[in-house]
Every structure is written in C-alpha cells, then in structure tokens.
Coordinates of C-alpha atoms and ligand atoms in Angstrom, one line a residue:
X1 CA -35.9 -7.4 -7.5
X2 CA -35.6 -4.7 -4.8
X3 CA -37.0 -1.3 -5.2
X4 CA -34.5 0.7 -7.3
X5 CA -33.2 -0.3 -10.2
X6 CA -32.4 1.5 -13.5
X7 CA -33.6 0.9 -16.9
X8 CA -31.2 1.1 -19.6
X9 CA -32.7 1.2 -23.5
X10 CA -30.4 -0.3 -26.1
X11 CA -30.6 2.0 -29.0
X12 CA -29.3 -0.6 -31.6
X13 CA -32.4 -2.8 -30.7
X14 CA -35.1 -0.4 -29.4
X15 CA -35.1 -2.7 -26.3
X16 CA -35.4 -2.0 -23.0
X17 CA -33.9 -3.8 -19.6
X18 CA -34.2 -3.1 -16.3
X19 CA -31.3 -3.4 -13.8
X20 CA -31.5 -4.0 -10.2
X21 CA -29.2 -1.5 -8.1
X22 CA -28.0 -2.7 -4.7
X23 CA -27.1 0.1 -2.4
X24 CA -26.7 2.0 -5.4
X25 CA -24.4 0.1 -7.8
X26 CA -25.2 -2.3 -10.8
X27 CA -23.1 -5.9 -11.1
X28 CA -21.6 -5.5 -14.8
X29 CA -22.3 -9.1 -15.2
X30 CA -26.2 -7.7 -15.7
X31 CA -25.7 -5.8 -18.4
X32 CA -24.1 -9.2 -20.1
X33 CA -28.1 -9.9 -21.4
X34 CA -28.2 -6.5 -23.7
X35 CA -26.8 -7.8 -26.9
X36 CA -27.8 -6.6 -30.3
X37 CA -28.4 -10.3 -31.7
X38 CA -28.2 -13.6 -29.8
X39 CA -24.6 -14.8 -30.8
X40 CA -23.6 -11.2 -29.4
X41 CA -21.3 -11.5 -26.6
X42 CA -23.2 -8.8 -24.9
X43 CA -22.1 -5.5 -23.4
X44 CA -19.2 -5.1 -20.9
X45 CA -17.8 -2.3 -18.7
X46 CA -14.6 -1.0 -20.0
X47 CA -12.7 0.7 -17.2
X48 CA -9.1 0.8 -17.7
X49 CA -7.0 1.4 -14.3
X50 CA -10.9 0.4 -12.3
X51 CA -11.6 4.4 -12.3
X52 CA -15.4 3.8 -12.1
X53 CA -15.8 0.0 -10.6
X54 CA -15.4 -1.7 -7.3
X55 CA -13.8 -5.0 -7.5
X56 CA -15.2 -6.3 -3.8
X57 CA -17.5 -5.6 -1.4
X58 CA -15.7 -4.4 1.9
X59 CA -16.5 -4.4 5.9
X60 CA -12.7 -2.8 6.6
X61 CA -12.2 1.0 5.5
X62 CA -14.0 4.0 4.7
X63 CA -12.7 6.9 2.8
X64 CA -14.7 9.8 1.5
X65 CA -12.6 10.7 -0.7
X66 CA -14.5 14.2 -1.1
X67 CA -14.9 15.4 2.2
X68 CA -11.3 13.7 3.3
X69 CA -12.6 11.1 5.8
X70 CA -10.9 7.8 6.5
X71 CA -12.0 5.5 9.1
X72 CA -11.1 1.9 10.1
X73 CA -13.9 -0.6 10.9
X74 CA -15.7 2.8 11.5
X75 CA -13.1 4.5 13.8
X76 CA -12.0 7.7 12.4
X77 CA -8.2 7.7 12.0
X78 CA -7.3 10.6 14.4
X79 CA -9.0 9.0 17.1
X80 CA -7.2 6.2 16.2
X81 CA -3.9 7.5 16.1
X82 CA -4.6 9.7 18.9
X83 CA -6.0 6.8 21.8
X84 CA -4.9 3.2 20.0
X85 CA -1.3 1.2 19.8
X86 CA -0.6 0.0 16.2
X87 CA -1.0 -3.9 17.8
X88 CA -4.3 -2.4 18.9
X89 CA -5.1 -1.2 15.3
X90 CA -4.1 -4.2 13.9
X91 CA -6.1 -6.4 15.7
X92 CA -8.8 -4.1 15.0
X93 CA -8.3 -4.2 11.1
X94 CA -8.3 -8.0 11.3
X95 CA -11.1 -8.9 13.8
X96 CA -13.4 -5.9 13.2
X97 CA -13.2 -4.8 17.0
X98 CA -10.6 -3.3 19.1
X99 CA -9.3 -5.8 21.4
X100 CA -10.1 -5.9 25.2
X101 CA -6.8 -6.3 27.7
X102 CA -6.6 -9.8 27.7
X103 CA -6.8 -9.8 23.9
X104 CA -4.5 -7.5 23.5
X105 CA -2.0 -9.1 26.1
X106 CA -2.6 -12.3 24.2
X107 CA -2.1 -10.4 21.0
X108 CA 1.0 -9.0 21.8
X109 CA 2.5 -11.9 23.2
X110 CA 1.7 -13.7 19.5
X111 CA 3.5 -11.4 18.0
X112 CA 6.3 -11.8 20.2
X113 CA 6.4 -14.7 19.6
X114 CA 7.1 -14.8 15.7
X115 CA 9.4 -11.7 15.5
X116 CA 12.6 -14.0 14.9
X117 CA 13.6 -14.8 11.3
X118 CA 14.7 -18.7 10.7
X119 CA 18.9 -18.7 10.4
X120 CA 18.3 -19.8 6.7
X121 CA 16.0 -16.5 6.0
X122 CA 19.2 -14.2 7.6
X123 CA 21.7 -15.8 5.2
X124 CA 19.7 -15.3 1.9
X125 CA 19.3 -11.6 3.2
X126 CA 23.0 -11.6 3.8
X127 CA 23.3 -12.6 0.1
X128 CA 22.3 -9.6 -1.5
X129 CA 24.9 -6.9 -3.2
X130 CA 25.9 -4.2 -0.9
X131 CA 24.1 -1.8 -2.6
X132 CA 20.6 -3.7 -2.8
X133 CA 18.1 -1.2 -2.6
X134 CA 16.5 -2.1 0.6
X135 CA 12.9 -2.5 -0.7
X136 CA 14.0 -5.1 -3.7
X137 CA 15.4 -6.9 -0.9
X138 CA 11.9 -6.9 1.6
X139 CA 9.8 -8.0 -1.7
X140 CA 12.2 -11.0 -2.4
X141 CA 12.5 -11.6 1.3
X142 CA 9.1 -12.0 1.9
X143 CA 8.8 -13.9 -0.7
X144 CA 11.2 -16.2 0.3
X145 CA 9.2 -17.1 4.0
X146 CA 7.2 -19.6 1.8
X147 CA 10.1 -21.6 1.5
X148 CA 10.2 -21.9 5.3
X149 CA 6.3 -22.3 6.5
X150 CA 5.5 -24.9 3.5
X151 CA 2.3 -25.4 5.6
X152 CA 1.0 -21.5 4.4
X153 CA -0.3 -23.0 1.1
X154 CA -3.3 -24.8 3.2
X155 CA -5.2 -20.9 2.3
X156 CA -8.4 -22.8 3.2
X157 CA -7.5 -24.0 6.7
X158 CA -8.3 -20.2 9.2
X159 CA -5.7 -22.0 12.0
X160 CA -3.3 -21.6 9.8
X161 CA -3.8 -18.3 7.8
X162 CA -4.2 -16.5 11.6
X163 CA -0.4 -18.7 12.1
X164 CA 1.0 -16.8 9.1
X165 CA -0.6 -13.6 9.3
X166 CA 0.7 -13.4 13.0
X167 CA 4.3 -14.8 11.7
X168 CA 4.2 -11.7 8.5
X169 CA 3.2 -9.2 10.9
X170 CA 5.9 -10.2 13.6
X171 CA 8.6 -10.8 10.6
X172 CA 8.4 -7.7 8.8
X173 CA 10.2 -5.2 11.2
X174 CA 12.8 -7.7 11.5
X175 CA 13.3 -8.3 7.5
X176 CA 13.4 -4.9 7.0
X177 CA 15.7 -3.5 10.2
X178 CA 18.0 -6.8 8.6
X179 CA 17.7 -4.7 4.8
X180 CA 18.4 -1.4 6.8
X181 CA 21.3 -2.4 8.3
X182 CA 22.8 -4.6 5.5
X183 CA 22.4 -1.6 3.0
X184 CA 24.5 -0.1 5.6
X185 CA 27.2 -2.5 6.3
X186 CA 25.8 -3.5 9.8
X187 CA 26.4 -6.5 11.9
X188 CA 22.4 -7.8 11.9
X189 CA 20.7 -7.1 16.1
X190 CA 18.1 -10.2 16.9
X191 CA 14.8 -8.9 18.4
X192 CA 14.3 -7.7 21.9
X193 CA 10.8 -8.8 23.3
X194 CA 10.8 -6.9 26.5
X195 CA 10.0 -3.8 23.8
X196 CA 7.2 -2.8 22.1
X197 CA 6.8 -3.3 18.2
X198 CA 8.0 0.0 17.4
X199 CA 10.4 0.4 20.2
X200 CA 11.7 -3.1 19.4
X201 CA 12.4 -2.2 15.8
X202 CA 14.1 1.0 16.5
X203 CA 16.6 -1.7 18.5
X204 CA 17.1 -4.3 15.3
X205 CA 17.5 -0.2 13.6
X206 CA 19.4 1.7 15.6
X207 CA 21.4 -0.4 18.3
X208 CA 24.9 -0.8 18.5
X209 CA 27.2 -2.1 21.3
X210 CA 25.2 -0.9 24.4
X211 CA 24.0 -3.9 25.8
X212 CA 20.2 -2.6 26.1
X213 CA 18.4 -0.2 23.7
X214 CA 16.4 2.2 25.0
X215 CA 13.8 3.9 22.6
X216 CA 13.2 7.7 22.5
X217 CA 9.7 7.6 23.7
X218 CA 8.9 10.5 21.6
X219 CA 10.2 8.8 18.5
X220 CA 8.7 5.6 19.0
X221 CA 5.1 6.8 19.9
X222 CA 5.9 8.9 16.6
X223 CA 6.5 5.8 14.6
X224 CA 4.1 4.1 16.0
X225 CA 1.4 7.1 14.3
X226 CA 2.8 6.4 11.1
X227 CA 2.6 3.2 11.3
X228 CA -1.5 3.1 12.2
X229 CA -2.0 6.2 9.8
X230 CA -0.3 3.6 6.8
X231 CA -2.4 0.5 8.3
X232 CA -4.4 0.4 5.5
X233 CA -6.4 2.3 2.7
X234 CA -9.2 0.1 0.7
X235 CA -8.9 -0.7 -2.7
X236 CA -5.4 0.8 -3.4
X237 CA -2.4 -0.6 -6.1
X238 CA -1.0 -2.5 -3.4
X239 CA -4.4 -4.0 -2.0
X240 CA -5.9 -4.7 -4.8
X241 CA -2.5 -6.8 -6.2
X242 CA -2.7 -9.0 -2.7
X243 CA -6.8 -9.7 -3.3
X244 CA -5.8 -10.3 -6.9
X245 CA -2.7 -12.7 -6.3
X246 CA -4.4 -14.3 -3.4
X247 CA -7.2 -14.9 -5.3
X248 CA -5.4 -18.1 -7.1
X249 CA -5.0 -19.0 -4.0
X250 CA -1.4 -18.6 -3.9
X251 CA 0.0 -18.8 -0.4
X252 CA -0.1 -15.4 1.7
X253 CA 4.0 -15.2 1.5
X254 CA 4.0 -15.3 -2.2
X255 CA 0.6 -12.7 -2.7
X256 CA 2.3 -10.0 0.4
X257 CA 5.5 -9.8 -1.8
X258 CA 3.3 -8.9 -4.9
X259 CA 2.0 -6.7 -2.7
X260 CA 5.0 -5.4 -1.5
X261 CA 6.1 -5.0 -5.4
X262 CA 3.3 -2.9 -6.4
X263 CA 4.1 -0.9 -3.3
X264 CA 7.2 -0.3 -4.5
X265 CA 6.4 2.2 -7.8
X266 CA 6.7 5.9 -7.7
X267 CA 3.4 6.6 -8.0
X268 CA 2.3 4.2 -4.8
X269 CA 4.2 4.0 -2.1
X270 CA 7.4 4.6 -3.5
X271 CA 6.4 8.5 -3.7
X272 CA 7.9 9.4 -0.3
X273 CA 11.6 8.4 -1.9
X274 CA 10.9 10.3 -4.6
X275 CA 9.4 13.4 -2.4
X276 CA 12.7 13.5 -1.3
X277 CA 14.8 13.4 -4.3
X278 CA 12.3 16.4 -5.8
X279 CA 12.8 18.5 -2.1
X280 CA 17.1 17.9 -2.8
X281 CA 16.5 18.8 -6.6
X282 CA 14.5 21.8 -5.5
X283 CA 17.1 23.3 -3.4
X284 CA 15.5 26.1 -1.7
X285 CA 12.8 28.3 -1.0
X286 CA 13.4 30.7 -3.3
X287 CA 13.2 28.2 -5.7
X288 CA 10.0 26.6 -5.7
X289 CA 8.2 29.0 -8.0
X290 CA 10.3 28.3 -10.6
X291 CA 9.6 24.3 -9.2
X292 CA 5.8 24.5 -9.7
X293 CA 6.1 26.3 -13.4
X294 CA 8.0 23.4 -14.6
X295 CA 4.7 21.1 -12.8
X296 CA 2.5 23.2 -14.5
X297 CA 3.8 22.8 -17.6
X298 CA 4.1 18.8 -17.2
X299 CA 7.5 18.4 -17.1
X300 CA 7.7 17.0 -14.0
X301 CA 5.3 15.9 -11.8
X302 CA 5.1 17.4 -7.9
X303 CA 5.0 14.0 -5.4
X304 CA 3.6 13.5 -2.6
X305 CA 0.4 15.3 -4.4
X306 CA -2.7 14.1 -5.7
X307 CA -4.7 11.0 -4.8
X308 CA -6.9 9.2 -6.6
X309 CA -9.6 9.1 -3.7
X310 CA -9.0 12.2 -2.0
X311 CA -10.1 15.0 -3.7
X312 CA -9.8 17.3 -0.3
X313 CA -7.2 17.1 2.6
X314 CA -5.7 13.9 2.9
X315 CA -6.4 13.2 7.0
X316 CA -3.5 11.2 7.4
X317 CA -1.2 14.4 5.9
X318 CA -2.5 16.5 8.2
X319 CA -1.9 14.1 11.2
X320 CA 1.4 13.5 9.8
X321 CA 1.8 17.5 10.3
X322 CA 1.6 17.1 13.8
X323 CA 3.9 13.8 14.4
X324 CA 6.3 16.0 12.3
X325 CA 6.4 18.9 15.1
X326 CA 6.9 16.2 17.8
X327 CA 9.5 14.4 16.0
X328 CA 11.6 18.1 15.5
X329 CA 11.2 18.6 19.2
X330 CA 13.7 15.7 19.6
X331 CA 15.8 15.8 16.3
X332 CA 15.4 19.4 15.3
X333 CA 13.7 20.9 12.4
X334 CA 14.4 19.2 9.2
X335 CA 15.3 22.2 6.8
X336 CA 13.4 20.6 4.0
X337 CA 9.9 21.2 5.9
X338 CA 10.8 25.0 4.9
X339 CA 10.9 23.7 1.0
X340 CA 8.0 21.2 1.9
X341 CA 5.5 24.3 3.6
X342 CA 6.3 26.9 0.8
X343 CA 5.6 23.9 -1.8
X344 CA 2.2 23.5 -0.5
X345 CA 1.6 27.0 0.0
X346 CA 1.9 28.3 -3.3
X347 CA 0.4 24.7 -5.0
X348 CA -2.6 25.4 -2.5
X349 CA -3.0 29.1 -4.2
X350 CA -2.2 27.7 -7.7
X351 CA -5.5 27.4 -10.4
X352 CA -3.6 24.2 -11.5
X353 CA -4.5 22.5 -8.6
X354 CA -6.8 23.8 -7.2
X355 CA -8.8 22.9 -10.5
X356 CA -7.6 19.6 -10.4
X357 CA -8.0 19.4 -6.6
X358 CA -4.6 18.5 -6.2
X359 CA -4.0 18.3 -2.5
X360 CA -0.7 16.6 0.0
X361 CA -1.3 13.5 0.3
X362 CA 0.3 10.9 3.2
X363 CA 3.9 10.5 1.1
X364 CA 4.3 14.8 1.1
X365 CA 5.5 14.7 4.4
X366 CA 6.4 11.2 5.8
X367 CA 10.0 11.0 4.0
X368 CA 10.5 14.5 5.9
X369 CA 10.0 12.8 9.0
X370 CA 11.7 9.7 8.4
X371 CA 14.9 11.6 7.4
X372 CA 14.5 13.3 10.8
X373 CA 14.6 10.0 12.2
X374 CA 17.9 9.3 10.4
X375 CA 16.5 7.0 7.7
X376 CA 18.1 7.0 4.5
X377 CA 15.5 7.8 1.3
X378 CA 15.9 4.0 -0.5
X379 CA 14.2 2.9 3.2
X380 CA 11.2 4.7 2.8
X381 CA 9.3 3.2 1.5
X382 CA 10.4 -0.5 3.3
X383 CA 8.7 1.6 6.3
X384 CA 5.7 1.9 4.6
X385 CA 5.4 -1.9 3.7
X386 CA 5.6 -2.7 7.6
X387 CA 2.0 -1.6 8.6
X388 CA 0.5 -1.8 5.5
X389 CA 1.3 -5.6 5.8
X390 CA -1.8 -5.4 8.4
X391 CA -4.1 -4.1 6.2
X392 CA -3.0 -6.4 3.0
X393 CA -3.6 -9.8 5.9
X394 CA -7.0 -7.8 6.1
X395 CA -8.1 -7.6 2.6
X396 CA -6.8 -11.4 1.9
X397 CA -9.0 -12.8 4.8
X398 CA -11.7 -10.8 3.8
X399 CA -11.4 -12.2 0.1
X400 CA -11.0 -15.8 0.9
X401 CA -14.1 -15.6 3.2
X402 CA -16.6 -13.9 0.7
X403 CA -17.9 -16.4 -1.2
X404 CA -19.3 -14.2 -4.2
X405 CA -15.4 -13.7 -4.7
X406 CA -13.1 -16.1 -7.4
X407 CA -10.0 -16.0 -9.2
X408 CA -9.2 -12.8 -10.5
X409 CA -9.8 -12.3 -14.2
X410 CA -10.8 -9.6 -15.8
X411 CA -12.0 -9.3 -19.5
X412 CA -10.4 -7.4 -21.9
X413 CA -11.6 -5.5 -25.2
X414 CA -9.9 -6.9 -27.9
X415 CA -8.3 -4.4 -30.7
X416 CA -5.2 -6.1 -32.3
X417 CA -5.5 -7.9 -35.6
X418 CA -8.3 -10.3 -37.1
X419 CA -7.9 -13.5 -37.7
X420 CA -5.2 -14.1 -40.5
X421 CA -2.3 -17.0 -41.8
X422 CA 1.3 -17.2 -42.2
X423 CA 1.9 -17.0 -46.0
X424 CA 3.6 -19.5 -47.9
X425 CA 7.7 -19.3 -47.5
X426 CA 9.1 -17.8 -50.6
X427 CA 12.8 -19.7 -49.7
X428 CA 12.7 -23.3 -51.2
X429 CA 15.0 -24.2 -48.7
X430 CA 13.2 -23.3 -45.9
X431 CA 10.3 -25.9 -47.2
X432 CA 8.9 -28.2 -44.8
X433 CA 9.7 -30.9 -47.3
X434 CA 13.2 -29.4 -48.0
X435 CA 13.8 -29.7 -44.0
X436 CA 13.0 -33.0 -43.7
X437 CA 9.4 -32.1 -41.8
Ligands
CMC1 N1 1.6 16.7 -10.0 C1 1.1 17.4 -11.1 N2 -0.1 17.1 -11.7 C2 -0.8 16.0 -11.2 C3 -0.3 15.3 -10.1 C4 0.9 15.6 -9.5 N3 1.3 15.0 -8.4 N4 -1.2 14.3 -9.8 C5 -2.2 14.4 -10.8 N5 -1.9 15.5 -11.6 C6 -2.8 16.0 -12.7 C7 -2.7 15.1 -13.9 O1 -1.7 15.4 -14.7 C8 -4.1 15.2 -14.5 O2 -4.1 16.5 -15.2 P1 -4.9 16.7 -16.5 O3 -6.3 16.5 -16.1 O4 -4.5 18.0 -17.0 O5 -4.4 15.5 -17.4 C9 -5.0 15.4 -13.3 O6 -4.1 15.9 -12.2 C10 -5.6 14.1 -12.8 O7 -4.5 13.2 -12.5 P2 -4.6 11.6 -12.8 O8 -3.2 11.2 -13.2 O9 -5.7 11.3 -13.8 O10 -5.0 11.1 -11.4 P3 -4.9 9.6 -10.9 O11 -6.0 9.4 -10.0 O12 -4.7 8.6 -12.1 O13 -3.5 9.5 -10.2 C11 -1.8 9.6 -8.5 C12 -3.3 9.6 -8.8 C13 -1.6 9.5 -7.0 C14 -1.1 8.4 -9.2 C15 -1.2 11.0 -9.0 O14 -1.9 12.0 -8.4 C16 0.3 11.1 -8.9 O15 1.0 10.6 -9.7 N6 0.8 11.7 -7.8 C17 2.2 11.8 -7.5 C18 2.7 10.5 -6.9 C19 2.2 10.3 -5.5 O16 2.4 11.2 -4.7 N7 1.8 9.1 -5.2 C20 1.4 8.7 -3.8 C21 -0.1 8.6 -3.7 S1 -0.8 8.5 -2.1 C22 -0.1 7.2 -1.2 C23 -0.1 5.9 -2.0 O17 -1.0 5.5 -2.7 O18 0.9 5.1 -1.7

C-alpha cells in the first residue's frame, strides 16, 4: 500500500478500514469489504448521472474545469487552434504526438483515401423522407457502414481498428454534406481530393454546377477552428456512450452511431440548434431582460450556458469569439450576435449565475457562426459530430487497450418491490385446469 490512504470507520460496526488512494482517488470496488455482517453485500457508491466518479483512467484531455483550461495530449487548445490543421489534431488525439511532415503527408493521403461512400451507402441515404432531420439521418448512416466493412467486428485486431478509424473519419464529411444536401433537395457532389478536409467538404456542401469549387480561405480555416475546438472533451454524454457501447465489444460503426445519438440531445450537442431557436424566440435586444426573468424563474432554460466541468470561461467560447469576427468579415455580421452579446452581458451581471457559475459554453455561439456560413439550424449539430468523431476513435482505442477496463456495467440500488406472488385467479375459467394447462 502506497503512502496515502484514508481510513474510513463504519459506525454500524465500530470497525475501521483503511483505503489506499492513488493519485488521490479510491477504486469503489475497496469499499466492497465494509459490510455490517458477512452475508452483507457491502457498501457501494451511489452516483447517479457519474457527478462524483471517473469511469476510466485517461492519457487524452485535460480540462480544469475551475480555472477553464482544456488541453489535448497536453497542448492547450488555443495553441492548438491557433498553429495546428484539424488532420494535425487528429492525428495528435489518436497517437499522442503531433505528426512530423511525412506523417502528416502520409496521414492526409489515408484520409483521402476513404473519403468516398460505397454506391449502396448513397442509396440508403437517398431513402430517407425529405424532411429527415439531418442528424437522425448521420446516426442511422453511420450505423449502417457496418453493413459494408463486415471485417470492423475483428475490435481486437489494431490493423484493422486504424482501417476503420481512418475510413469514419474520412466518411463523416461526406455522410453528412450527402444529409445536408438531401434535407435540401440537392443532387449529392462526390469528394474532391485535391482539397483539404474542410475545404473539400465545403465542395460536397456548397458546390453547384461550376466545374471546380474553390473554398473561401477565410471560411474554411474558420471551420477548420471549430472543428479542432469540438475534437474532443473527456468523459462527456457522447464519450462516455462510445467507451460504454464499445466496451461489448461491439464494432466501432455500431458504438460511433450511439455516440452520435447521445450527441444528438438538447442538453449535449444538440444545444447549438436549440441556441438558435431561443435567439429567434427572443427576438430582440430589448427583449432579453424579460428573456432572463423567465430563466430565472425556471421556466425555460438559457442554452448554450452552463457546463458541467466548466465552472469559469469555457476556452473554446472564447476562441469561438474570435472565429466569429473572422467569419462576419466575409459574410457580414449575423444580427443575432447583438441578441447573443446582450444575453451574456446581463447573465454575466445576474446573481443567478453568477451563484451558480453559469458561464457560455462552446454551443452559445457556434450555431451563430454556422448560420453565417449559411447552415440551416437541424445541421448543427451534424457539424458537431464530424470532429468529435476523432475524439470518440480516441477514447475507444484507449478503452480497448487498458486492460483494467471490461464491459460496461454498472450496479444499481435497488428500491422497487420485495419479493412477492401472483395470487390465485378469482375467474374459474381462467384456471389452468379450465384451459387445458
Ligand atoms: N440555464 C438556466 N439554469 C441553468 C442552466 C441553464 N443553461 N444550466 C444549469 N442551470 C442551473 C440549474 O437549474 C441548477 O440550478 P439549481 O441549483 O437552482 O437547481 C444549477 O444551475 C446546476 O445545474 P445542473 O443542471 O445541476 O448542472 P449539470 O451539470 O447537471 O448540467 C448542463 C450541465 C450543460 C446539462 C446544463 O448546464 C444545461 O442544461 N445547459 C443548457 C444546455 C447546453 O447548453 N448544453 C451544452 C453543454 S456544452 C457542450 C456539450 O456538452 O455538447
């Protein structure tokens, strides 16, 4: 036993135990041994919604969530955004370094090479309803790859996970520029691999009859910041349903979808739809008081705020700030900043949340952007699920290599009834005999 521990007395019993801590945590399973008599099951953790535990151990982000730091593999995510490609990120994310140029070359040209969809995989997108919302249609998509790479369900072989994780990463901008443009009545555009990622996906977006797309550079460097600053973010909904789902060993097709599904709530990375939809409701200005009254007094909730990490800044809001201002250079100023600026304003004065340290988080001002772009809300949160496909791959590798890690289970406290029988039937009809039993 190492050098700090704790020593917990159970009061029921008058005895005393002594817990190691390793850098500063207990494993639950230890506290298994304090039971009040030996057919005692023992004592548990009870920690709905994981408020209080950590599920894994993890070499791939770092958030303070006090002091509003997030870093990747140690890199803090302004330097980041500021010097790196998302490819570059990515690669970083999944190998623990950034990539030299001949990695990076190599990198890019596997990518490349994966960023067309089978013929099979365009016809099931094409049969969705007209009015699909664009993120049902990216979870069952990506669902659907498994029934093209059978070979994916070999989780154990590291050939083959690098084959898919390469094929989900270089498939996703494609699925989603195919659930863009369906959702809009579109003929579908097939990738362009003289571009970069995020210039080639503003072609499968945006292109129409010209016979070469040429990116904004401004635009796609933009995108290409939100993208890294949505890479990944530890232990989140989203993460913790790909460990949990991969942890069955279900192929990585099946577990990103589940992924992509948590994703897609309100209160994950759905919030920058619904950011939107509050900004429209809103109105104007002059109307926000009234907005943050009706917050206050729990009627509605104000998105795009709060975290459960980040109890300061969130970084990647305040990097978003600054995309924002280069994007409006090229589109013009979206008038729903104005709405957006005076929200924060007064919410940043406001005893409700500064009390609850209520502070923008990444969704506030994303949407703002994206509508900029010309993105409809319902794709939102689609773009979100393109990066953070990166840091899911991450997470699952990471999980199928630690070998303290097994199918996900966890326990539950039981409070329904106690053990008890169907009576006798009071209809002599109904008797087994009477039935013919
Ligand atoms: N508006 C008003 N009050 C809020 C908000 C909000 N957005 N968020 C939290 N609170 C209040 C909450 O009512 C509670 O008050 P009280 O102590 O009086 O009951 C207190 O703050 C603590 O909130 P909580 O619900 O216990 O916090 P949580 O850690 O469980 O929830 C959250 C975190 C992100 C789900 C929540 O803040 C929220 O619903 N925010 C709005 C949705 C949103 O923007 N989500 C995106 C999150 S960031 C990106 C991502 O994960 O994809």
């Amino acid at each position: 036993m190492g050098n700090e521990t704790l020593t917990i007395t159970d009061n029921r019993t008058g005895r005393t135990y002594t817990i190691p801590l390793t850098n500063g945590n207990i494993r639950t399973m230890d506290l298994r041994q304090i039971r009040k008599d030996p057919d005692d099951f023992g004592v548990m953790g009870y920690d709905p919604a994981f408020m209080n535990t950590a599920s894994c151990r993890s070499a791939i982000t770092f958030i303070d969530g006090d002091k509003g730091i997030l870093q990747y593999r140690g890199y803090p995510i302004d330097e980041l955004a500021e010097k790196c490609s998302f490819l570059e990120v990515a690669y970083l994310l999944l190998n623990g370094e950034l990539p030299n140029q001949g990695e990076l070359q190599e990198w890019e040209g596997t990518i490349r090479h994966h960023t067309m969809i089978h013929e099979t995989t365009k016809k099931f997108l094409e049969g969705f309803r007209y009015d699909a919302h664009p993120m049902s249609m990216l979870i069952s998509t990506v669902a659907a790859l498994s029934t093209v790479y059978h070979e994916a369900r070999n989780v154990h072989d590291a050939k083959i996970r690098r084959l898919q994780m390469a094929r989900l990463i270089a498939k996703m901008p494609t699925i989603a520029a195919y659930c863009y443009r369906h959702s809009l009545g579109f003929p579908y555009v097939y990738p362009d691999n003289d571009l970069s990622y995020t210039e080639n996906f503003m072609n499968m977006l945006w292109k129409m009859v010209e016979p070469k797309y040429h990116a904004n550079p401004i635009m796609a460097k933009a995108l290409d910041v939100l993208f890294i600053l949505h890479a990944d973010h530890e232990q989140n909904c989203s993460a913790n349903v790909m460990r949990s789902a991969g942890s069955s060993q279900a192929d990585p097709y099946a577990a990103t979808a589940a992924a992509a599904a948590a994703l897609s709530g309100p209160l994950h990375g759905g919030a920058n739809e619904e950011v939107l939809r509050m900004l429209d409701e809103i109105g104007s200005k002059d109307k926000v008081p009234a907005y943050v009254e009706r917050v206050k007094k729990g009627d509605v909730k104000l998105m795009g705020f709060g975290h459960r990490v980040y109890k300061n800044y969130d970084p990647r809001a305040r990097i978003i700030k600054w995309t924002a201002d280069q994007v409006f250079q090229v589109t013009g100023r979206n008038q729903k900043l104005d709405i957006a600026l005076e929200l924060e304003r007064i919410a940043l004065e406001d005893e409700y949340f500064i009390k609850r340290k209520l502070y923008p988080n990444v969704d506030f001002y994303s949407g703002i952007i994206y509508q900029a772009m010309g993105f409809k809300p319902e794709v939102f949160t689609v773009l979100f699920a393109i990066p953070r496909t990166v840091g899911w791959l991450a997470q699952w590798e990471e999980m199928l290599n630690d070998n303290e890690q097994k199918i996900a289970r966890p326990r539950q406290v039981y409070v329904g009834a106690a053990e008890r029988h169907i009576p006798p039937k009071t209809n002599a009809a109904l008797e087994p005999a009477a039935i013919g039993a």
